[in-house]
Amino acid sequence: MLWHNIIILLKKFKILFLLTVRVDSRERIFGSIYM
C-alpha cells in the first residue's frame, strides 16, 4: 500500500514537472519573439 502511494505521488510530480517545463519553454519562445 505504501509503495502504491509513492508511485502515485511520483506520477503526479512527473506530470507537474512536464507541465512546468512546457510552460517555461513557451515563455522562452514567446520572450525571444517579443524581444
Short mmCIF file of C-alpha atoms in Angstrom, two decimals:
data_model
loop_
_atom_site.label_atom_id
_atom_site.label_comp_id
_atom_site.label_asym_id
_atom_site.label_seq_id
_atom_site.Cartn_x
_atom_site.Cartn_y
_atom_site.Cartn_z
CA MET A 1 0.00 0.00 0.00
CA LEU A 2 2.83 2.38 0.86
CA TRP A 3 4.62 1.67 -2.42
CA HIS A 4 1.34 2.27 -4.27
CA ASN A 5 1.01 5.73 -2.70
CA ILE A 6 4.63 6.56 -3.51
CA ILE A 7 4.13 5.58 -7.15
CA ILE A 8 1.01 7.78 -7.38
CA LEU A 9 2.96 10.72 -5.89
CA LEU A 10 5.81 10.20 -8.33
CA LYS A 11 3.38 10.20 -11.26
CA LYS A 12 1.80 13.44 -10.03
CA PHE A 13 5.22 15.10 -9.66
CA LYS A 14 6.20 13.87 -13.13
CA ILE A 15 3.06 15.44 -14.63
CA LEU A 16 3.66 18.71 -12.76
CA PHE A 17 7.30 18.72 -13.88
CA LEU A 18 6.34 18.15 -17.52
CA LEU A 19 3.73 20.92 -17.34
CA THR A 20 6.17 23.42 -15.82
CA VAL A 21 8.83 22.57 -18.41
CA ARG A 22 6.32 23.10 -21.22
CA VAL A 23 5.19 26.45 -19.83
CA ASP A 24 8.81 27.53 -19.31
CA SER A 25 9.75 26.65 -22.89
CA ARG A 26 6.69 28.50 -24.18
CA GLU A 27 7.61 31.61 -22.20
CA ARG A 28 11.16 31.45 -23.55
CA ILE A 29 9.92 31.13 -27.13
CA PHE A 30 7.43 34.00 -26.75
CA GLY A 31 10.03 36.06 -24.89
CA SER A 32 12.53 35.64 -27.71
CA ILE A 33 9.86 36.62 -30.26
CA TYR A 34 8.76 39.74 -28.36
CA MET A 35 12.32 40.78 -27.51
#
